[in-house]
XYZ file of C-alpha atoms in Angstrom:
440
model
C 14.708 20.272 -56.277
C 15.701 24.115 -56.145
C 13.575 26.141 -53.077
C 11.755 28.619 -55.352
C 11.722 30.758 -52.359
C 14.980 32.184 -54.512
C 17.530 30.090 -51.936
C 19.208 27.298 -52.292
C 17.743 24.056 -51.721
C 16.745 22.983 -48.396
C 19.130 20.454 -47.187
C 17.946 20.106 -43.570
C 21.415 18.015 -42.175
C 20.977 16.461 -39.187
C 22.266 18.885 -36.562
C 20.104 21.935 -38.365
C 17.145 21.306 -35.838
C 18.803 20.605 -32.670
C 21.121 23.534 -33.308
C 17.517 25.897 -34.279
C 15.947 24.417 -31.276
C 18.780 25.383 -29.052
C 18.805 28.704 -30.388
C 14.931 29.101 -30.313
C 14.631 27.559 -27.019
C 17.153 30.487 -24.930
C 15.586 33.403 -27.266
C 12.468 32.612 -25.903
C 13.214 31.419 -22.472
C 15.146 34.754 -21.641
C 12.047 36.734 -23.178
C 9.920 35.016 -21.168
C 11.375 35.472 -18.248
C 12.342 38.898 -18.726
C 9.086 40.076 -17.811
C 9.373 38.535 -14.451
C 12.617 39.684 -14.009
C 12.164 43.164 -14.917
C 9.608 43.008 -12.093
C 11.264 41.952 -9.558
C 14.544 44.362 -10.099
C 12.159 47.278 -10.374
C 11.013 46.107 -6.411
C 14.152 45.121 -5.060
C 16.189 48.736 -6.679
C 13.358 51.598 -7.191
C 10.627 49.856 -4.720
C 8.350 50.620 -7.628
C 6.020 47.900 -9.079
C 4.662 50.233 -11.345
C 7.806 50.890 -12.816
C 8.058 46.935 -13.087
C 4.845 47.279 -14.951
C 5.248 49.745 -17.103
C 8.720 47.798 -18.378
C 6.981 44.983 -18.897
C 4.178 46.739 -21.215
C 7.070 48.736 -22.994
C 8.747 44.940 -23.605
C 5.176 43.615 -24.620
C 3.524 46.377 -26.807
C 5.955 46.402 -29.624
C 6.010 42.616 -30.062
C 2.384 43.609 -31.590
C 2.969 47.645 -33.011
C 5.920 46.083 -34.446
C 5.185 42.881 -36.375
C 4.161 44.224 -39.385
C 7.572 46.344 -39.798
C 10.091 42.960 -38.456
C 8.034 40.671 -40.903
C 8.425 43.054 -43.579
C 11.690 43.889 -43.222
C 12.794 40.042 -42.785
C 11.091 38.986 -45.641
C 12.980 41.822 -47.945
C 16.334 41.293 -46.725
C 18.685 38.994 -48.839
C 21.181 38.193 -46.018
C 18.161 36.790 -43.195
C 21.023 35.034 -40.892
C 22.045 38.352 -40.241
C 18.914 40.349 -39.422
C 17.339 37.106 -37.149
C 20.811 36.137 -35.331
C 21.755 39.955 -35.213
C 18.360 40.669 -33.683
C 18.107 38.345 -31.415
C 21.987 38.868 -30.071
C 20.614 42.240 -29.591
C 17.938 41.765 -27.774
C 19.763 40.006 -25.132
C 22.377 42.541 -25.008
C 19.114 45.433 -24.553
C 18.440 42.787 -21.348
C 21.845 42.930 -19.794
C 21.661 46.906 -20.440
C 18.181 47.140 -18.759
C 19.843 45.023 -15.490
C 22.383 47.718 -15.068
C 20.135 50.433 -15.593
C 17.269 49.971 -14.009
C 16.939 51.534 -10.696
C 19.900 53.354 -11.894
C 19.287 55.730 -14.950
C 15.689 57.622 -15.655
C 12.786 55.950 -15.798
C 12.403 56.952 -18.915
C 15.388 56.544 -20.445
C 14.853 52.856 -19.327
C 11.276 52.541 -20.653
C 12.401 53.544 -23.839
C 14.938 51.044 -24.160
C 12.907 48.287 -22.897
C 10.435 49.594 -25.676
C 13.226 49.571 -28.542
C 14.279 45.737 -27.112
C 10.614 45.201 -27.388
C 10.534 46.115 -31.525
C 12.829 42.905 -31.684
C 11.132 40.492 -29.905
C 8.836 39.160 -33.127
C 12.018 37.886 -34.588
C 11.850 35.547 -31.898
C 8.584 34.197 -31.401
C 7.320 34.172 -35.226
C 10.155 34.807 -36.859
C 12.041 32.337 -36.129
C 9.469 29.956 -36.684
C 9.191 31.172 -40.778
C 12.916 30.197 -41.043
C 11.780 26.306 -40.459
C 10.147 25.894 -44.333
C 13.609 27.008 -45.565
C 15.891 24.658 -43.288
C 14.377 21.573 -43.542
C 12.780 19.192 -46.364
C 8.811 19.533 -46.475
C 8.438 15.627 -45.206
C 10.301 16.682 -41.906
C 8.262 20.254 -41.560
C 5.038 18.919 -39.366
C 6.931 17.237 -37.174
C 9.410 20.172 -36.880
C 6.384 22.630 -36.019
C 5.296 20.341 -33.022
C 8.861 20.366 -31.866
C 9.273 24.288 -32.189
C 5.805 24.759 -30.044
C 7.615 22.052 -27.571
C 10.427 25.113 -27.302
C 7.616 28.054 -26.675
C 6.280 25.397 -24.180
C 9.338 25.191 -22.218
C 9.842 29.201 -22.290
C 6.770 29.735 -20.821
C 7.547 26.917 -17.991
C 11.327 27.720 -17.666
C 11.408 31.466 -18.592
C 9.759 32.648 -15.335
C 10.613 30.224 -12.991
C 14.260 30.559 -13.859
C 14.054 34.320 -13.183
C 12.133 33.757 -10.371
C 14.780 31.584 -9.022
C 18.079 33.504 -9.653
C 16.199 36.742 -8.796
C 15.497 34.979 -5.292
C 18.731 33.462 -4.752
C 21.255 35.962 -6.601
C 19.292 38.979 -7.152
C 16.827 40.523 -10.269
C 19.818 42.106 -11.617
C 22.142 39.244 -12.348
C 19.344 37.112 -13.182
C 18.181 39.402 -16.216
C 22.236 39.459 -17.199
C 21.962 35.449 -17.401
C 18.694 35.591 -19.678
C 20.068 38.461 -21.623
C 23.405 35.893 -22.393
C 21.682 33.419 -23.197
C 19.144 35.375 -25.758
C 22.805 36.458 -26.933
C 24.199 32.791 -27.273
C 21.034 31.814 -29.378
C 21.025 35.038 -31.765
C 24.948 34.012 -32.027
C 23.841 30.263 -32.850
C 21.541 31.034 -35.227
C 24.815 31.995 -37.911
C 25.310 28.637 -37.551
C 22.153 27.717 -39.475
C 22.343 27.022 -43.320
C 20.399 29.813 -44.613
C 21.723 31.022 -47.613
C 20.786 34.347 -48.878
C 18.175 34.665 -51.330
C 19.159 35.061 -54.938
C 18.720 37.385 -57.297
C 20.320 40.699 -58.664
C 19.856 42.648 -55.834
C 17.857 42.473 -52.461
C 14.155 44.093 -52.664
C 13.443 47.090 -50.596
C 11.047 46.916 -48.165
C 8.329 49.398 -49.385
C 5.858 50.942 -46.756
C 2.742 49.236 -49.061
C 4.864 45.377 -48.063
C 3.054 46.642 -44.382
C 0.169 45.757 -45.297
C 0.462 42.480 -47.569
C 0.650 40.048 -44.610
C -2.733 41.259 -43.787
C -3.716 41.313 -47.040
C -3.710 37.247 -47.357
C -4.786 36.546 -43.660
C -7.906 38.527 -44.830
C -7.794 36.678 -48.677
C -6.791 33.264 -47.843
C -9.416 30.790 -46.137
C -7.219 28.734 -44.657
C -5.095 31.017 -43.163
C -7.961 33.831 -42.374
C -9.790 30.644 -41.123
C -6.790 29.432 -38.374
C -5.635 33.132 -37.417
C -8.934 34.584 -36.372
C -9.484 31.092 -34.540
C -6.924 30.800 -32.680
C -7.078 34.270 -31.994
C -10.829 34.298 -30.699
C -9.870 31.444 -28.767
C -7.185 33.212 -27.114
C -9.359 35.207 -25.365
C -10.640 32.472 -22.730
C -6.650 31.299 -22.492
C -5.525 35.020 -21.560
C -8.252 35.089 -19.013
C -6.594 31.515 -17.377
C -4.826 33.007 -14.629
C -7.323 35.069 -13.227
C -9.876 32.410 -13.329
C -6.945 30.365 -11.612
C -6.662 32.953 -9.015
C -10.311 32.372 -8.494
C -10.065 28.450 -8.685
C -7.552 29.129 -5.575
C -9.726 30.488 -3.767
C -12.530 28.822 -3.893
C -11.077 25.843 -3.374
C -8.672 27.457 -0.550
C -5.315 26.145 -2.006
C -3.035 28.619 -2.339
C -0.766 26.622 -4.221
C -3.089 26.522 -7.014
C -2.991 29.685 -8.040
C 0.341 29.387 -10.378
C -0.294 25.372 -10.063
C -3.212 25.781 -12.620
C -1.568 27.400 -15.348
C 1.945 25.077 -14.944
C -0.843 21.707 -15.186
C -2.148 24.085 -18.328
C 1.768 24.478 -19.642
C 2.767 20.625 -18.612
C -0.247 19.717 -20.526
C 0.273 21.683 -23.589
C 4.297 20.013 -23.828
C 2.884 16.811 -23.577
C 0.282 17.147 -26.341
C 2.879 18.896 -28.374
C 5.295 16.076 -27.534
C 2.540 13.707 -28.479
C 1.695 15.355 -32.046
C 4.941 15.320 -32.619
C 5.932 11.892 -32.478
C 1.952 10.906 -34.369
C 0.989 13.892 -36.184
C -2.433 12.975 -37.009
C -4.399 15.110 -39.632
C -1.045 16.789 -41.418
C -2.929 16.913 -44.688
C -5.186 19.355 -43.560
C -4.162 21.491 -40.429
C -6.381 23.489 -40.319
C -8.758 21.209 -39.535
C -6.275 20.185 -36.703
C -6.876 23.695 -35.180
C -10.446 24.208 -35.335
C -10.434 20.052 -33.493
C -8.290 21.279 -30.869
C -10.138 24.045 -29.938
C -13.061 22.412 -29.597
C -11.181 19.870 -27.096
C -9.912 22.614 -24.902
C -13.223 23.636 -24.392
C -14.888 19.841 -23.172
C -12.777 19.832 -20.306
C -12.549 23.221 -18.807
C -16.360 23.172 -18.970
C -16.215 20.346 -16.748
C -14.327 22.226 -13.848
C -17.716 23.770 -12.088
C -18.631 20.116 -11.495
C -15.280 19.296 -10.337
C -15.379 18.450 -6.186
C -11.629 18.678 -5.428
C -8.927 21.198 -6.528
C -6.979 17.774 -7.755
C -9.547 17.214 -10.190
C -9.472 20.659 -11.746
C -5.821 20.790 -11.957
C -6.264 16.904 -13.340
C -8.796 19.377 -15.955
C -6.709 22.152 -16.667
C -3.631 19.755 -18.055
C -6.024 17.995 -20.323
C -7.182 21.359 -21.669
C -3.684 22.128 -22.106
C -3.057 18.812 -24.326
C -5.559 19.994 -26.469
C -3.745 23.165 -27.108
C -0.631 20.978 -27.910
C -1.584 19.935 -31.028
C -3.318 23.150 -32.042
C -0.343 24.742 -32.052
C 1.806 22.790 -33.869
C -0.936 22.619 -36.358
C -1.265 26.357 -36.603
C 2.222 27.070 -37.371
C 2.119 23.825 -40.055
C -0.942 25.542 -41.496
C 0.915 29.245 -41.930
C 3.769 27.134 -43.418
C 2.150 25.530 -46.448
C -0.572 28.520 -46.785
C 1.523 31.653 -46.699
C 2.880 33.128 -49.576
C 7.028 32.669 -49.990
C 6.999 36.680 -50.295
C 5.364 37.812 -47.252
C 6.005 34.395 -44.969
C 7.409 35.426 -42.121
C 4.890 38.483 -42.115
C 2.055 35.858 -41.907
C 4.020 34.514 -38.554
C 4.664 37.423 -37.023
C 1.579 39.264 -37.672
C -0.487 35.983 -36.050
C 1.567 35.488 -33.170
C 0.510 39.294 -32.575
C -2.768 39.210 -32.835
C -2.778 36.034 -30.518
C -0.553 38.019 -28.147
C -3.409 40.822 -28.236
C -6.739 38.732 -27.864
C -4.390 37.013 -24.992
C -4.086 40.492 -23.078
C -7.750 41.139 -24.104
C -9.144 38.779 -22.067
C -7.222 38.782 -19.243
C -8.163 42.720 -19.066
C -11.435 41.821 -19.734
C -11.295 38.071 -16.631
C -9.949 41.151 -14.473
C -12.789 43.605 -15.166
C -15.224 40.452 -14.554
C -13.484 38.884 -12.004
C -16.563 40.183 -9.408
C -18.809 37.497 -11.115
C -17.052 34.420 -9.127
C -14.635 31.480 -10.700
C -18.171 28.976 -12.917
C -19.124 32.209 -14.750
C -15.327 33.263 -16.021
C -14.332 29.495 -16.460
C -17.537 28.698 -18.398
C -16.823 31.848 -20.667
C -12.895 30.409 -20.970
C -14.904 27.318 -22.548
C -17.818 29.129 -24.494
C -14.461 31.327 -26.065
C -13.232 27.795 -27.253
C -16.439 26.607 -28.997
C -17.285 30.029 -30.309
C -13.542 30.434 -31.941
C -13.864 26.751 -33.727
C -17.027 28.426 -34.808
C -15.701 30.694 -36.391
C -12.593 29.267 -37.415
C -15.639 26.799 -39.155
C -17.733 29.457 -40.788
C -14.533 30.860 -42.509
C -12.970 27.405 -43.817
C -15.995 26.246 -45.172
C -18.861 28.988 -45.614
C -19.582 30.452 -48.421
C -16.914 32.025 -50.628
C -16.764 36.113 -49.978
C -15.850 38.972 -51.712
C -12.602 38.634 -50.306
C -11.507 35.678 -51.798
C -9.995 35.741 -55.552
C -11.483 33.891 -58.526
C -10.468 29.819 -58.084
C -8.785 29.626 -61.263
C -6.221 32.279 -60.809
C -5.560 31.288 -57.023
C -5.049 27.852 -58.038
C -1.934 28.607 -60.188
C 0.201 29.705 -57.686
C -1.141 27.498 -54.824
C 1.543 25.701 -53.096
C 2.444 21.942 -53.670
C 1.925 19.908 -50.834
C 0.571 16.556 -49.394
C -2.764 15.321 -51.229
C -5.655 17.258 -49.870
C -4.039 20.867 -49.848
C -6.803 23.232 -51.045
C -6.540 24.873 -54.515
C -7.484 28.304 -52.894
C -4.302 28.483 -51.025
C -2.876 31.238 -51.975
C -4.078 34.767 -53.290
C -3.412 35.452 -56.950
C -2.554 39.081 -56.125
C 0.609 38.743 -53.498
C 3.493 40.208 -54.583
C 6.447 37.707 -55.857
C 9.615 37.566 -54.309
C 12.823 38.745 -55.707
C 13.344 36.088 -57.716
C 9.711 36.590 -59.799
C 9.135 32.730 -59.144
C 5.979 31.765 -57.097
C 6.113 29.161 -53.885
C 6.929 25.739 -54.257
């Protein structure tokens, strides 16, 4: 069967995955760890942690400003291998510049280029993540989805720690050279991949209207508006983590705790994604996978202010994290078989920036509040949980609004799928792709 998507039909051999994987899994590490890095060479050459700070929001801004644009753009372009192994090659080269320049060349002539590296990064967080429903056969997609949130897992463990390491031992500089080759070596793996360019008579220019269709259907569809603003809302009590860990450590006067929490949060979160991945329970309907796991982060970090030892809240923190396992892997499953072929990867680029922004929200917000004490900010980190599967609720199943399109005309192009896929989708009015043919 032909990928109506307008490419050729998804083989998925068995080396397409690993070889993804490896290329996800450095993108991501070295942006991850970039931020520490960029940090610590800031200190160690200018003696300016503002500097370090301000790099670090130049790197981060843009992967939100500019997800709209990079989806856009990536879903228009015929030849995609180039654009997402191009972008990501460049990225890591903008890394290895920064570690020469910093310290070295203008602040601001450093600030913007951290900025223009920044315009990049969705390519490799939610980009790369759209280019899975075109590799691989839809039986192998679900369990492909909990493997890709295994790789943002392991960023978010080995990113920082690695550049903490090699900053220690070798120096900030040569340590954000080695994550900027190895963002290289994955944006140079990725023309590996079998992703052949769409057809049709000629690629379809990205129009500045194609901004705003992404949004468009995470406002239309129910699903999809029903799993972003979720997952979003409950981002707010995860962003706040690490100041109510910072808290945690101190009330409990263990030091160690204060990064300890949040690696028993990202240990936790692997092995739940490990765990979906090998049973994924609930495929049919992922969304309903979501709005579960939100609700089970929440039972155990509301137990923590009747926790007695700092062993018991760590023990808590890595079972919320197990929860969030699945509920990733089922949010990027659910933008998958929901999203519209002709604005995909704008539906996964424009999500993982708006998580990305609730995230900073409320650790702005945990900082502004952090006077109230560790029960009050850990109790809100769990209230954030129940009120975003709340919500995530309300939209799934409340009453139809006057967003949503008339059944009958949604149901036509609604995507095929495993038994139980809703026949409100997809919105009638999304624009086709360049081959006029709907999603499969």
């Amino acid at each position: 069967m032909s990928d109506v998507t307008g490419s050729a039909p998804r083989t998925g051999g068995p080396a397409t995955l690993p070889l993804y994987l490896t290329a996800a899994a450095l993108a991501r590490t070295a942006d991850e760890g970039a931020r520490v890095a960029l940090v610590m060479l800031a200190v160690q050459r200018a003696d300016s942690p503002a500097l370090g700070g301000a790099l670090v929001a130049a790197l981060m801004v843009p992967h939100v400003a500019a997800a709209p644009v990079a989806g856009a753009l990536a879903d228009s372009v015929r030849r995609r291998r180039l654009l997402h192994g191009g972008g990501v090659a460049l990225y890591g080269v903008a890394l290895a510049v920064l570690a020469a320049l910093v310290g070295r060349a203008g602040d601001l002539v450093v600030l913007v280029l951290a900025a223009a590296a920044g315009c990049v990064a969705p390519l490799l967080t939610g980009g790369l993540t759209s280019l899975l429903g075109e590799l691989l056969p839809k039986d192998r997609l679900t369990r492909a989805f909990s493997v890709d949130a295994v790789s943002y897992n392991m960023a978010g463990i080995c990113g920082p720690a690695a550049a903490a390491a090699l900053g220690t031992a070798t120096g900030a500089g040569p340590a954000l050279t080695v994550l900027g080759a190895g963002a290289t070596a994955g944006g140079l793996l990725l023309f590996a991949l079998r992703l052949p360019p769409r057809s049709g008579t000629r690629p379809r220019r990205a129009r500045p209207t194609d901004l705003l269709s992404g949004a468009a259907v995470l406002v239309r569809d129910r699903p999809l508006r029903s799993v972003t603003w979720a997952s979003s809302v409950g981002q707010l009590g995860v962003g706040a983590l690490p100041v109510v860990s910072v808290l945690l450590a101190r009330r409990y006067d263990a030091p160690w705790a204060t990064g300890g929490l949040m690696t028993a949060f990202a240990v936790g979160a692997l092995a739940g994604s490990l765990s979906y991945a090998y049973r994924p329970v609930g495929e049919e309907r992922p969304e309903r996978v979501v709005l579960w796991g939100l609700s089970g982060t929440a039972v155990p970090l509301a137990a923590v202010p009747w926790s007695g030892h700092v062993l018991v809240v760590t023990a808590l923190f890595a079972a919320a994290g197990f929860c969030t396992g699945p509920l990733f892997s089922a949010l990027l499953a659910s933008r998958e078989r929901y999203a519209p072929a002709a604005v995909r990867t704008q539906v996964f680029t424009l999500g993982a920036g708006l998580k990305s922004t609730f995230a900073a929200a409320g650790a702005a917000t945990a900082g502004a509040l952090s006077g109230l004490g560790a029960v009050p900010l850990v109790l809100g980190t769990a209230a954030c949980q129940v009120a975003a599967a709340a919500v995530g609720r309300l939209l799934l199943t409340g009453c139809r609004t006057r967003w949503d399109g008339p059944a009958p005309a949604r149901a036509r192009n609604a995507p095929s799928g495993p038994a139980g896929t809703p026949p409100d989708a997809v919105p009638s009015d999304v624009p086709s792709d360049s081959s006029g043919k709907g999603h499969s």
